[in-house]
CSV table of C-alpha atoms in Angstrom, one decimal:
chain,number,residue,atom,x,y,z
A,60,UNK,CA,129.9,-108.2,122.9
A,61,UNK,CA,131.8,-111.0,121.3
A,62,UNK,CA,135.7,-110.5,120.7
A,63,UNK,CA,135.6,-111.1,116.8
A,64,UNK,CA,133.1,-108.9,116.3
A,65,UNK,CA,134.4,-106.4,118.4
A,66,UNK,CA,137.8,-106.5,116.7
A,67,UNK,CA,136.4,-106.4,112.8
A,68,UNK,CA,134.9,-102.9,114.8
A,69,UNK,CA,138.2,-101.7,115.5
A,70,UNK,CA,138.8,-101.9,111.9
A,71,UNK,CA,135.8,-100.5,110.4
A,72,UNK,CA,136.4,-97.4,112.7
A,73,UNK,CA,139.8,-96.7,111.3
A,74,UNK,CA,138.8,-96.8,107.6
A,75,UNK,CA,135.1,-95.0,108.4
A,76,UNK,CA,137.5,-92.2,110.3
A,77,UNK,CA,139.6,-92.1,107.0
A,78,UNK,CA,136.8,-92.4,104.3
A,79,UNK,CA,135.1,-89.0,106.4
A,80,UNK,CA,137.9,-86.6,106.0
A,81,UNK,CA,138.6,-87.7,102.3
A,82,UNK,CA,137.5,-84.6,100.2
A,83,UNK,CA,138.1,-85.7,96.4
A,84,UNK,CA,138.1,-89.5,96.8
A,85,UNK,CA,139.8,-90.4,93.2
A,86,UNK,CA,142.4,-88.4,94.5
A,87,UNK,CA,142.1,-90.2,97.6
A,88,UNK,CA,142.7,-93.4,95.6
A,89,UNK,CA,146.1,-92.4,94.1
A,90,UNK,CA,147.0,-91.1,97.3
A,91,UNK,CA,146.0,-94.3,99.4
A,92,UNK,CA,147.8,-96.4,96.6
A,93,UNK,CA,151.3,-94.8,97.1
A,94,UNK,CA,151.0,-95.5,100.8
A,95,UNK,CA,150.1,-99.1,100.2
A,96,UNK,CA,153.4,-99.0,98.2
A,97,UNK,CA,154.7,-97.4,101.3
A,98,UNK,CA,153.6,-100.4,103.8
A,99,UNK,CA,155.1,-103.2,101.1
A,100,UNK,CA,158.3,-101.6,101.8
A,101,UNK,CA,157.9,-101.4,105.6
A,102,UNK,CA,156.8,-104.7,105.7
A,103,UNK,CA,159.6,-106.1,103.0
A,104,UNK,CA,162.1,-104.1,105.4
A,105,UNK,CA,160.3,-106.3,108.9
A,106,UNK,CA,160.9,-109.2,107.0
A,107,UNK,CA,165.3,-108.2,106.6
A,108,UNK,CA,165.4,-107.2,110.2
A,109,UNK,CA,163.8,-110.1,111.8
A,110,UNK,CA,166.1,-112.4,109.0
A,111,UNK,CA,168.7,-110.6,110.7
A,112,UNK,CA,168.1,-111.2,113.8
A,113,UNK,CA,167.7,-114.8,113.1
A,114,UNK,CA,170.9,-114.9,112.5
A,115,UNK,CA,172.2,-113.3,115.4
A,116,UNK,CA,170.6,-115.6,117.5
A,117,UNK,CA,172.1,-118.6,115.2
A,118,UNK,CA,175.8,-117.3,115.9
A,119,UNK,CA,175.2,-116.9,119.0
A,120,UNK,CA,173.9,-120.5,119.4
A,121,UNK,CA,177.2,-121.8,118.0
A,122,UNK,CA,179.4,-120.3,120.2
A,123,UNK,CA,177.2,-121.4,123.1
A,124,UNK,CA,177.6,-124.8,121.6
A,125,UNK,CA,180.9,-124.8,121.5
A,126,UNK,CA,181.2,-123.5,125.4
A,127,UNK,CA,179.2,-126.6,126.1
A,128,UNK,CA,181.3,-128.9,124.5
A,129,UNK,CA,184.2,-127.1,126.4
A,130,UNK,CA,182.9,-128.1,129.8
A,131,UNK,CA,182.2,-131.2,128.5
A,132,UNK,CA,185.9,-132.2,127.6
A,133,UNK,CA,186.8,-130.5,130.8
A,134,UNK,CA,184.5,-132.9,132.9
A,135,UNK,CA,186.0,-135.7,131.4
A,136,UNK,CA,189.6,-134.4,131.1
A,137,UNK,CA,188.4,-133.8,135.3
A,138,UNK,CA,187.7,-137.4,135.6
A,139,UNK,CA,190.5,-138.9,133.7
A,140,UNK,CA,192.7,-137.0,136.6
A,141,UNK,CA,190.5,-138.0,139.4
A,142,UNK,CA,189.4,-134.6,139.9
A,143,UNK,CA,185.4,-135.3,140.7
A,144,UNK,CA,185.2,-132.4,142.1
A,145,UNK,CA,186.5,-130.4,139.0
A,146,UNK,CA,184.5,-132.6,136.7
A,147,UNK,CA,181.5,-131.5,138.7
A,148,UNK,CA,182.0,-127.9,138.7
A,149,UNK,CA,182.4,-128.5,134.7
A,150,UNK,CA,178.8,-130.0,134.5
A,151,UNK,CA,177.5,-128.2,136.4
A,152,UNK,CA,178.5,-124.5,134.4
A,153,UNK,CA,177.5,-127.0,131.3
A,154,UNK,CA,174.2,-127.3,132.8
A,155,UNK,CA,173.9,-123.1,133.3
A,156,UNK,CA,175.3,-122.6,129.6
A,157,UNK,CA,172.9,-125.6,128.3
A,158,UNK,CA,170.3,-123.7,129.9
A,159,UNK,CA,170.9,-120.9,128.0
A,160,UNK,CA,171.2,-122.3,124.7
A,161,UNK,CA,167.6,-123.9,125.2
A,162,UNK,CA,166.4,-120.8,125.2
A,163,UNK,CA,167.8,-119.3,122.6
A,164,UNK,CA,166.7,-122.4,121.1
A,165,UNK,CA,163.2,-121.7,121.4
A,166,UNK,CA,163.6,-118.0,120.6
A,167,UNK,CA,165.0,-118.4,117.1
A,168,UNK,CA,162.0,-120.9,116.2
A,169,UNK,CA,160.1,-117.8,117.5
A,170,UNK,CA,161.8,-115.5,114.7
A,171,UNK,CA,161.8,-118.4,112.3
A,172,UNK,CA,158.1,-118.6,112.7
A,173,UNK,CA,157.7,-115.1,112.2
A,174,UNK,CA,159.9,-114.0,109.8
A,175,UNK,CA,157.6,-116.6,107.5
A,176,UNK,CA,154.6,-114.7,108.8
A,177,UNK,CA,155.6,-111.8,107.7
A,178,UNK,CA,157.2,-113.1,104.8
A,179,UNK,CA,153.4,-114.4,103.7
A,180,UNK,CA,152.2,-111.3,104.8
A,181,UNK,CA,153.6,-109.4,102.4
A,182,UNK,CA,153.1,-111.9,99.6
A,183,UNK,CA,149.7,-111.0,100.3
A,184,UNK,CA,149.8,-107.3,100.5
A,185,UNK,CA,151.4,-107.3,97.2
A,186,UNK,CA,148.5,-109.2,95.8
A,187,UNK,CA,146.0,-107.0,97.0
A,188,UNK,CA,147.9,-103.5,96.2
A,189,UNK,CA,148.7,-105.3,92.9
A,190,UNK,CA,144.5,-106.0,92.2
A,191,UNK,CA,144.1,-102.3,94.0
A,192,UNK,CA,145.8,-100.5,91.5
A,193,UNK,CA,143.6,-102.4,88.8
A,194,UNK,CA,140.8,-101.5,90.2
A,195,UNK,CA,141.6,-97.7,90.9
A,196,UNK,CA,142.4,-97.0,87.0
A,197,UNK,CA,139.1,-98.9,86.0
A,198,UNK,CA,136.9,-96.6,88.8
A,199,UNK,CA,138.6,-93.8,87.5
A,200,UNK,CA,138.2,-94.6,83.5
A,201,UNK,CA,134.7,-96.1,83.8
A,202,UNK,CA,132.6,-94.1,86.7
A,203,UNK,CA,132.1,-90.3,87.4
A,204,UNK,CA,133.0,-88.7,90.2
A,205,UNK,CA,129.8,-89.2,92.0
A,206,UNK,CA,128.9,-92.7,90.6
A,207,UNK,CA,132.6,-93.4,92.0
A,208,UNK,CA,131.8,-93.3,95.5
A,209,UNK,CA,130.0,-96.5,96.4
A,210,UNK,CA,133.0,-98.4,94.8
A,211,UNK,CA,136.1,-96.4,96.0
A,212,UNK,CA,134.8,-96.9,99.3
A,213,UNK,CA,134.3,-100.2,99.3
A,214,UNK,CA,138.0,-100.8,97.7
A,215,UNK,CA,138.8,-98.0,100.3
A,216,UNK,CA,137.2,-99.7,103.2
A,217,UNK,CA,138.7,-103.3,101.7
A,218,UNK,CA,142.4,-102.6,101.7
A,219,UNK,CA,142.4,-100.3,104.8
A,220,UNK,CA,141.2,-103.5,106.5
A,221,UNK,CA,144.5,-105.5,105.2
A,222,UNK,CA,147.0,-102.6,105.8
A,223,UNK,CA,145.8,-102.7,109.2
A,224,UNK,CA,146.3,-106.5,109.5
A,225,UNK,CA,149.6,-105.9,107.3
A,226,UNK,CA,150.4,-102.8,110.3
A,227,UNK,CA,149.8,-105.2,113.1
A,228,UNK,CA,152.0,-107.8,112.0
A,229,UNK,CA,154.8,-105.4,111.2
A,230,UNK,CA,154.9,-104.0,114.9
A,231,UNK,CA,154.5,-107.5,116.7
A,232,UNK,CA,157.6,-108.5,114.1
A,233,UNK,CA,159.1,-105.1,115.4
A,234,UNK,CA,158.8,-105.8,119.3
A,235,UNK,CA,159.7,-109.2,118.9
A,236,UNK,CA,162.8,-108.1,117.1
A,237,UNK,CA,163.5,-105.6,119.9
A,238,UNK,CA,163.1,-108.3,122.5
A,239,UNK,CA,165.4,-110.8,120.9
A,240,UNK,CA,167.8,-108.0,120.4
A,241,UNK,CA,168.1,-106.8,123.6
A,242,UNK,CA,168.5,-110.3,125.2
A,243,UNK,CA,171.1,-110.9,122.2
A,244,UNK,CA,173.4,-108.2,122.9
A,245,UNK,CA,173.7,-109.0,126.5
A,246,UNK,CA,175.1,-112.5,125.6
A,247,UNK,CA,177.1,-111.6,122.7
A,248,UNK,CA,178.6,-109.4,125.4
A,249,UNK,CA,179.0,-112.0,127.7
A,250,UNK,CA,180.8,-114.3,125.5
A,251,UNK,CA,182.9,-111.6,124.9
A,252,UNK,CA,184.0,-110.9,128.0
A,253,UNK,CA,184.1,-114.7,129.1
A,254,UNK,CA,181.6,-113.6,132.0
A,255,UNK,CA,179.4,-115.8,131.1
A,256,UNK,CA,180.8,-118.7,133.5
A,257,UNK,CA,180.3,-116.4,136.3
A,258,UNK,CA,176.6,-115.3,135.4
A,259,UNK,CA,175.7,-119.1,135.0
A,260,UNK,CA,177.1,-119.4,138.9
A,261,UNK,CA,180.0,-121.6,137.7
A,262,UNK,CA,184.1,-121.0,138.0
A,263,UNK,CA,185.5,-122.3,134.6
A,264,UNK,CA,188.7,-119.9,134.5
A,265,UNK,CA,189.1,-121.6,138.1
A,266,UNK,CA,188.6,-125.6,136.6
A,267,UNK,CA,190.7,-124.4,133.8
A,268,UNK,CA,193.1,-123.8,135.3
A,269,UNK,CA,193.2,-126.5,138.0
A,270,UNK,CA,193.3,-128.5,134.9
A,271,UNK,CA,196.7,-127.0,134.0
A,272,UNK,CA,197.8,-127.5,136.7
A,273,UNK,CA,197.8,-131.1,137.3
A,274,UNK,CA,198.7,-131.3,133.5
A,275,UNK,CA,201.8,-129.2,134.0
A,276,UNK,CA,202.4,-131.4,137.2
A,277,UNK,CA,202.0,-134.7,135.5
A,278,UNK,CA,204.1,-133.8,133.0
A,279,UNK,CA,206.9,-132.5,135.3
A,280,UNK,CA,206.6,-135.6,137.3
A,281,UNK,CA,206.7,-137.7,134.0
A,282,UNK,CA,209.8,-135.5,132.7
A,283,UNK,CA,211.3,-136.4,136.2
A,284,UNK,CA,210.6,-140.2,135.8
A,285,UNK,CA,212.4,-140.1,132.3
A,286,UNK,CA,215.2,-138.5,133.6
A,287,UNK,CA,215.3,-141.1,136.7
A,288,UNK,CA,214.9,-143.6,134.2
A,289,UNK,CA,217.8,-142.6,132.0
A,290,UNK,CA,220.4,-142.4,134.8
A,291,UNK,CA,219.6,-145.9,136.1
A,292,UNK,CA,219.6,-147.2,132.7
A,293,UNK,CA,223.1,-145.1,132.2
A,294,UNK,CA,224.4,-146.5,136.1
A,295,UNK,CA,224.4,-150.3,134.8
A,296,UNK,CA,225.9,-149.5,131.1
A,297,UNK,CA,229.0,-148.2,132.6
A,298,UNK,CA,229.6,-151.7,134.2
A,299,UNK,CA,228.2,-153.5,131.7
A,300,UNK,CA,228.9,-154.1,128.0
A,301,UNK,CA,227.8,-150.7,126.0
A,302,UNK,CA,225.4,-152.7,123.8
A,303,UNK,CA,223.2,-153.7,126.7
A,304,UNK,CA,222.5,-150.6,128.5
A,305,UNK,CA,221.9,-148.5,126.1
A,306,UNK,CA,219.1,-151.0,124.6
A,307,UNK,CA,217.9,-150.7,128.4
A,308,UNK,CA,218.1,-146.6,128.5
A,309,UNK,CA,216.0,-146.8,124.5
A,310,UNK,CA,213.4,-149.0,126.5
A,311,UNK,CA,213.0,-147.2,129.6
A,312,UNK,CA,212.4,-143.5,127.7
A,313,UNK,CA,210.1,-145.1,125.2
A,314,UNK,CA,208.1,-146.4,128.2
A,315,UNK,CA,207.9,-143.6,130.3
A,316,UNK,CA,207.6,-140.6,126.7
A,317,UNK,CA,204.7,-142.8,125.8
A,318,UNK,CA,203.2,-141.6,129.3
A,319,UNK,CA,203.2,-138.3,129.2
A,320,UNK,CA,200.8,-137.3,126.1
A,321,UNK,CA,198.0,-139.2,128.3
A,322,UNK,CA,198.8,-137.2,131.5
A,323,UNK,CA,199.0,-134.1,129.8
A,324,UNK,CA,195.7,-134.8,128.0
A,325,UNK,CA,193.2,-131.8,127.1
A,326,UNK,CA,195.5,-129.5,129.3
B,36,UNK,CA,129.9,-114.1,105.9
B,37,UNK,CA,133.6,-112.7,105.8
B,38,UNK,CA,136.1,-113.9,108.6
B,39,UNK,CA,139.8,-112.7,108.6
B,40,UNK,CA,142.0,-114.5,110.5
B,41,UNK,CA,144.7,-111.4,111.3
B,42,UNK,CA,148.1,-112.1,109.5
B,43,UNK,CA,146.2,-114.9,107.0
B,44,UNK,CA,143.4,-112.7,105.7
B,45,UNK,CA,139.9,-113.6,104.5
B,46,UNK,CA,138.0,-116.3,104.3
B,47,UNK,CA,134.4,-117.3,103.3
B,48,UNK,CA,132.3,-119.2,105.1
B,49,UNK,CA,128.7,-119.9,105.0
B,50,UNK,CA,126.0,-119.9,107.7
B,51,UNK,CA,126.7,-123.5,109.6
B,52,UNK,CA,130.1,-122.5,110.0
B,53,UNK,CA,129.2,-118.9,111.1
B,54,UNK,CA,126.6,-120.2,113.1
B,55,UNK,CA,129.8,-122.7,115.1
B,56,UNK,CA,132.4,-119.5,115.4
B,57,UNK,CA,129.4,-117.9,117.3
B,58,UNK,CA,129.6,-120.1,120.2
B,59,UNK,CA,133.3,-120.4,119.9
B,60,UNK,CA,133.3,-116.8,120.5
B,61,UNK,CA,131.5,-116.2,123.2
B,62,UNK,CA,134.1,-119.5,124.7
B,63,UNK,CA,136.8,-116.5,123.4
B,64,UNK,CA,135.0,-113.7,125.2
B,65,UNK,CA,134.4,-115.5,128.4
B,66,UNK,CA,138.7,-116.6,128.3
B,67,UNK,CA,139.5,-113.3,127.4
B,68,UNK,CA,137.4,-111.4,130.6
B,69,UNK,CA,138.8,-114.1,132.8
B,70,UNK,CA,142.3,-113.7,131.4
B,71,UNK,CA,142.5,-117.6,130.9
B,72,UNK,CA,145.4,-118.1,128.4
B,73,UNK,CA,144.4,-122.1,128.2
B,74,UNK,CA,141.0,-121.6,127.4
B,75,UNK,CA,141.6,-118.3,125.3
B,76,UNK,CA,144.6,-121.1,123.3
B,77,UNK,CA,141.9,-123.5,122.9
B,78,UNK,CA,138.8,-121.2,121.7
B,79,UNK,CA,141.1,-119.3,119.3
B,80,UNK,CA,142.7,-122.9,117.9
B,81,UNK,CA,139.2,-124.2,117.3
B,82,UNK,CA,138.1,-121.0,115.5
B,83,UNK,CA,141.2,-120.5,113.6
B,84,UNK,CA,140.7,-124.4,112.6
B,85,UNK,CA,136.8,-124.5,111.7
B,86,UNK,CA,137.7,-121.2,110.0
B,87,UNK,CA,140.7,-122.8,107.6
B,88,UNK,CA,139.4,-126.0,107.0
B,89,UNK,CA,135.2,-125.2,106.1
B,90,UNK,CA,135.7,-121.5,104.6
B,91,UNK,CA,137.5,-120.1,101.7
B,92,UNK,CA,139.9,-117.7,100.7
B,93,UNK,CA,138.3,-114.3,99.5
B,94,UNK,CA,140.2,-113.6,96.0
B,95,UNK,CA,142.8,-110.7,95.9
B,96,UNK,CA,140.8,-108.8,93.6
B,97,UNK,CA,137.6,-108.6,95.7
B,98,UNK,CA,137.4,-105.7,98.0
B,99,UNK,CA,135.6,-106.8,101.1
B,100,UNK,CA,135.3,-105.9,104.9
B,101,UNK,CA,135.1,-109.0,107.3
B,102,UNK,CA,132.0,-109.6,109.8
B,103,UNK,CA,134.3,-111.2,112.1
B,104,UNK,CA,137.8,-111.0,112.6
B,105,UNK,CA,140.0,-113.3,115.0
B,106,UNK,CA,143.1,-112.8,116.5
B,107,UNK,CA,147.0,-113.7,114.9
B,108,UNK,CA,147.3,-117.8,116.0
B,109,UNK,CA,149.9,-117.1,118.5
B,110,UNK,CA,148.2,-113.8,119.8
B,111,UNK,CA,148.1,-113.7,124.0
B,112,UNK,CA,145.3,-112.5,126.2
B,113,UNK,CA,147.1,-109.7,126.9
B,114,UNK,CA,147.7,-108.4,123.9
B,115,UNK,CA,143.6,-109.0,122.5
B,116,UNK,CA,142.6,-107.2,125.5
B,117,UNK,CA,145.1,-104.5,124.6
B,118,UNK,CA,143.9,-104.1,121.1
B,119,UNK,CA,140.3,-103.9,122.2
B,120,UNK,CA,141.0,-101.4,125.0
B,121,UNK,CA,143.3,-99.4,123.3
B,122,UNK,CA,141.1,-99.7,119.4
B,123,UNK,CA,144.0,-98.5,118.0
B,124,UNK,CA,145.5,-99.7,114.6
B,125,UNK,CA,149.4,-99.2,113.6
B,126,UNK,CA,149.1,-97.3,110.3
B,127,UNK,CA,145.9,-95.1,111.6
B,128,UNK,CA,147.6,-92.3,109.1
B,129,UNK,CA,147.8,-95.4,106.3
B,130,UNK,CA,145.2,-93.8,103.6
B,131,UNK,CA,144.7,-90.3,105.1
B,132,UNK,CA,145.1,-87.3,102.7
């Protein structure tokens, strides 16, 4: 049998099964009216949680962003210094964090998409609940309790079919919430604990801190210049005429001072 | 006849059009026994589309039950064969004195 028809089945089961065990159905109208009330809430309530989550994944995206950009200026901080090697190991963790960020890309257009589903969703089952109630108080005013039947069970049979829709699209909200939730505490907790370079296969503490390194060197070396600098610019002055060598000493630390900001770039 | 389109609700659409989802479904059935996800995309798309653009929306205040009703748009393979399998509903208690 076809799998449309086969589904609308599925439906008409659940509201024959309720429609058999209802006793006094104008009863059964107010009763099936406060749960509808019920589901708008549930539903309202998907639509927070997935917003929510939504916006986990968002913050999460910016501080992967920022990790990227990290690795980035480390590559080319690497590179300025000569370091291909370092700048490689850089990209290459970029590429692992990049990776990551993709997919939590696509995930929160997921949750975008349905947290407007759901959001329509309930547009719609406030509609109908909102037409429901109409239509219980005029069944109950206008028919008798037998003349009733034909109509409450048609309303009956009517909204059971959206609540079920509505009930369906609350849980596949719920266990894509679950999902997104599960994957989005593991990497807030790895961008807490700066494990995440590891779990991408890459060693930034490691490039980091080769980075330092040569930075701290450079500048030591460039402190070292300076000071060579200043005593063979001092040497000459105490032959010469005071004027001159200190002119020469002004020149040489300018020279050298305006070196060291570039060596000890991004470091 | 009465399609709902699950998570977009009713539409109207009159015998042409019923007569088209007919063959689309059995396009639907045949992806969904074989568990081809590309051909079960395509079936349901078509449907979904034929269904949106020729029928019309059944007004809130008509209580109605639907002759034929297709999956969510992004639904999987998996989960329609799931649903049919399982025939169960979340809310079964929705209703219920």
């Amino acid at each position: 049998m076809s799998v449309m028809k086969r589904v609308s089945l599925i439906f008409r089961a659940k509201a024959n099964k309720a429609l058999d065990r209802m006793e006094d159905p104008r009863e059964t109208l107010d009763y099936s009216y406060q749960q509808q009330v019920e589901m708008l809430t549930r539903v309202r309530r998907g639509v927070a949680d997935v917003a929510t989550s939504r916006k986990r994944v968002e913050l999460q995206m910016n501080s992967l962003q920022k990790e990227v950009t990290r690795r980035e200026n480390q590559a080319r901080d690497a590179l300025g210094k000569g370091r291909e090697d370092l700048a490689r190991a850089a990209l290459q963790n970029k590429a692992g964090l990049q990776g990551q960020l993709n997919d939590l890309q696509g995930q929160y257009a997921q949750l975008q998409d349905q947290e407007e589903k759901l959001t329509l969703a309930s547009q719609r089952l406030q509609a109908k609940v909102d037409a429901f109630r109409t239509k219980k108080e005029t069944i109950k005013a206008t028919y008798t309790a037998a003349e009733a039947q034909t109509r409450i069970n048609e309303a009956f049979t009517g909204i059971s079919e959206e609540m079920g829709d509505i009930g369906l699209a609350i849980q596949r909200a719920e266990d894509k919430t679950a999902q997104m939730q599960a994957r989005a505490g593991a990497i807030d907790e790895l961008l807490a604990s700066g494990a995440l370079e590891d779990h991408v296969g890459g060693q930034q503490d490691q490039i980091q801190a080769e980075l330092d390194a040569i930075g701290a060197g450079s500048d030591i070396d460039s402190e070292l210049a300076q000071m060579k600098g200043e005593l063979s610019a001092n040497a000459p002055r105490q032959i010469e005429a005071n004027a001159n060598g200190e002119s020469g000493a002004t020149e040489a630390t300018g020279t050298q001072a305006a070196e060291r900001p570039q060596a000890g770039d991004g470091s | 006849m009465i399609v709902r389109i699950l998570g977009e609700g009713q539409f109207r659409v009159d015998d042409d059009v019923a007569a088209k989802l007919t063959v689309l479904d059995t396009d639907l059935d045949s992806a969904v026994a074989s568990e081809n996800e590309e051909e079960f995309r395509a079936a349901l798309g078509a449907a979904e589309r034929l269904v949106r653009e020729s029928g019309t929306r059944v007004p809130d205040e008509e209580f109605v039950t639907a002759d034929y009703i297709l999956p969510f748009s992004d639904a999987t393979v998996a989960e329609v064969r799931k649903l049919l399998a399982d025939g169960v509903i979340p809310g079964d208690s929705i209703g219920l004195p």
